[in-house]
């Protein structure tokens, strides 16, 4: 059984990163809300060069 890979627009990624940064919630918490693995969301945050408010 092959698993299909999901793809996301750059706009969606930017909004997800902004939600992490502006909300002060953990990457895991936001990832669960959006249905994303925390490793994927963490990669997007790192790529954007921003740190979550809770990590600052």
Coordinates of C-alpha atoms in Angstrom, one line a residue:
X1 CA 0.0 0.0 0.0
X2 CA 1.6 3.2 -1.2
X3 CA 1.1 6.4 0.8
X4 CA 0.5 9.5 -1.2
X5 CA 2.7 12.5 -0.4
X6 CA 0.8 15.7 0.4
X7 CA 2.0 19.0 -1.0
X8 CA 1.5 22.5 0.4
X9 CA 1.6 25.9 -1.2
X10 CA 4.2 28.4 0.0
X11 CA 1.4 30.6 1.3
X12 CA 0.1 27.8 3.5
X13 CA 3.5 27.2 4.9
X14 CA 4.0 30.9 5.6
X15 CA 0.7 31.1 7.4
X16 CA 1.5 27.9 9.4
X17 CA 4.8 29.4 10.5
X18 CA 3.2 32.7 11.3
X19 CA 0.7 30.9 13.5
X20 CA 3.5 29.2 15.5
X21 CA 5.4 32.5 15.9
X22 CA 2.5 34.8 16.7
X23 CA 0.5 32.4 19.0
X24 CA 3.3 31.5 21.3
X25 CA 2.2 27.9 21.2
X26 CA 4.5 25.0 20.6
X27 CA 5.2 23.6 17.2
X28 CA 3.7 20.3 18.3
X29 CA 0.5 21.9 19.4
X30 CA 0.1 23.9 16.2
X31 CA 1.0 20.9 14.1
X32 CA -1.7 18.8 15.8
X33 CA -4.3 21.5 15.1
X34 CA -3.3 21.6 11.4
X35 CA -2.9 17.9 11.0
X36 CA 0.9 18.2 10.4
X37 CA 3.8 16.2 11.8
X38 CA 5.8 18.4 14.1
X39 CA 9.0 17.6 12.2
X40 CA 7.5 19.1 9.0
X41 CA 6.3 22.2 10.7
X42 CA 9.6 22.6 12.5
X43 CA 11.5 22.4 9.2
X44 CA 9.2 25.2 7.8
X45 CA 9.9 27.4 10.9
X46 CA 13.7 26.7 10.6
X47 CA 13.7 27.5 6.9
X48 CA 11.8 30.7 7.5
X49 CA 14.6 31.7 10.0
X50 CA 12.1 32.3 12.8
X51 CA 11.9 31.0 16.3
X52 CA 8.6 30.2 18.1
X53 CA 7.9 32.8 20.8
X54 CA 8.0 30.1 23.4
X55 CA 11.6 29.2 22.5
X56 CA 12.8 32.8 22.6

